[in-house]
Amino acid sequence: MKYRLELPIQKSREEVWEAFDNPENMRKWRPSLVRFEPASGTRGRPGAVSKLTYCENNREFVLMEEVTARDEPIELDGVYENEFAHNIVKNTFIEQGKDQTLWVMETEFRIKTLLMRILGPVMKKNFVIRTRKDMERFKEMVEGD
């Protein structure tokens, strides 16, 4: 299951990158994130692994994040994994002018379990909606500074 979202942000690419690359900001635009714990490597660098704990609908779940690529301030990619899915995310920040950046997020879910393979196509719309809301919260946070 793949999808691509784009969102223009009325800030310079450097300002967008700085906000995106700061783990302290994650809870501001990902409200279900309750903990971000570096596990190994240098945070934000390829090979770094972190444990992200989320709570949604009174259910806690963990995603392990591994940074797979970093080209500051253009691209930051990662893999998010748990027992149900392997999620590849590519974030690209395209300069659109002095104070405008286009954030492009390309996502690919590789589902691991039979139940999730059955439910995945039905749930795709929900994944896209959740991702779009997270992106919009990020935009509001960055543009509000």
CSV table of C-alpha atoms in Angstrom, one decimal, residues 20-70:
chain,number,residue,atom,x,y,z
A,20,PHE,CA,11.3,18.7,11.5
A,21,ASP,CA,14.6,17.5,12.7
A,22,ASN,CA,14.0,18.4,16.4
A,23,PRO,CA,12.5,15.4,18.3
A,24,GLU,CA,11.2,17.7,21.0
A,25,ASN,CA,8.7,19.0,18.4
A,26,MET,CA,7.3,15.5,17.5
A,27,ARG,CA,4.7,15.5,20.3
A,28,LYS,CA,3.4,18.9,19.1
A,29,TRP,CA,2.3,17.5,15.7
A,30,ARG,CA,2.0,13.8,16.5
A,31,PRO,CA,-0.4,14.0,19.5
A,32,SER,CA,-0.6,10.2,20.0
A,33,LEU,CA,3.2,10.0,20.5
A,34,VAL,CA,3.9,9.6,24.2
A,35,ARG,CA,7.6,8.7,24.2
A,36,PHE,CA,10.6,9.0,21.9
A,37,GLU,CA,13.6,7.0,23.1
A,38,PRO,CA,16.9,6.8,21.1
A,39,ALA,CA,18.1,3.2,21.1
A,40,SER,CA,21.3,3.3,19.1
A,41,GLY,CA,23.4,5.4,16.8
A,42,THR,CA,23.5,9.2,16.5
A,43,ARG,CA,20.0,10.6,16.5
A,44,GLY,CA,18.8,11.7,13.1
A,45,ARG,CA,21.7,10.1,11.2
A,46,PRO,CA,21.5,7.0,8.9
A,47,GLY,CA,21.5,3.9,11.0
A,48,ALA,CA,20.1,5.5,14.2
A,49,VAL,CA,17.3,3.5,15.8
A,50,SER,CA,14.7,5.0,18.1
A,51,LYS,CA,11.7,3.5,19.9
A,52,LEU,CA,8.5,5.5,19.5
A,53,THR,CA,5.6,4.7,21.8
A,54,TYR,CA,2.1,5.8,20.8
A,55,CYS,CA,-1.3,5.7,22.5
A,56,GLU,CA,-4.4,5.7,20.4
A,57,ASN,CA,-7.9,4.8,21.6
A,58,ASN,CA,-6.5,3.7,25.0
A,59,ARG,CA,-4.2,1.2,23.2
A,60,GLU,CA,-0.4,1.6,23.4
A,61,PHE,CA,1.8,0.4,20.6
A,62,VAL,CA,5.5,0.8,19.7
A,63,LEU,CA,7.2,1.5,16.4
A,64,MET,CA,10.9,1.1,16.0
A,65,GLU,CA,12.3,3.8,13.7
A,66,GLU,CA,15.5,3.5,11.8
A,67,VAL,CA,16.8,6.5,9.8
A,68,THR,CA,17.7,5.3,6.4
A,69,ALA,CA,18.8,8.5,4.6
A,70,ARG,CA,19.6,12.1,5.5
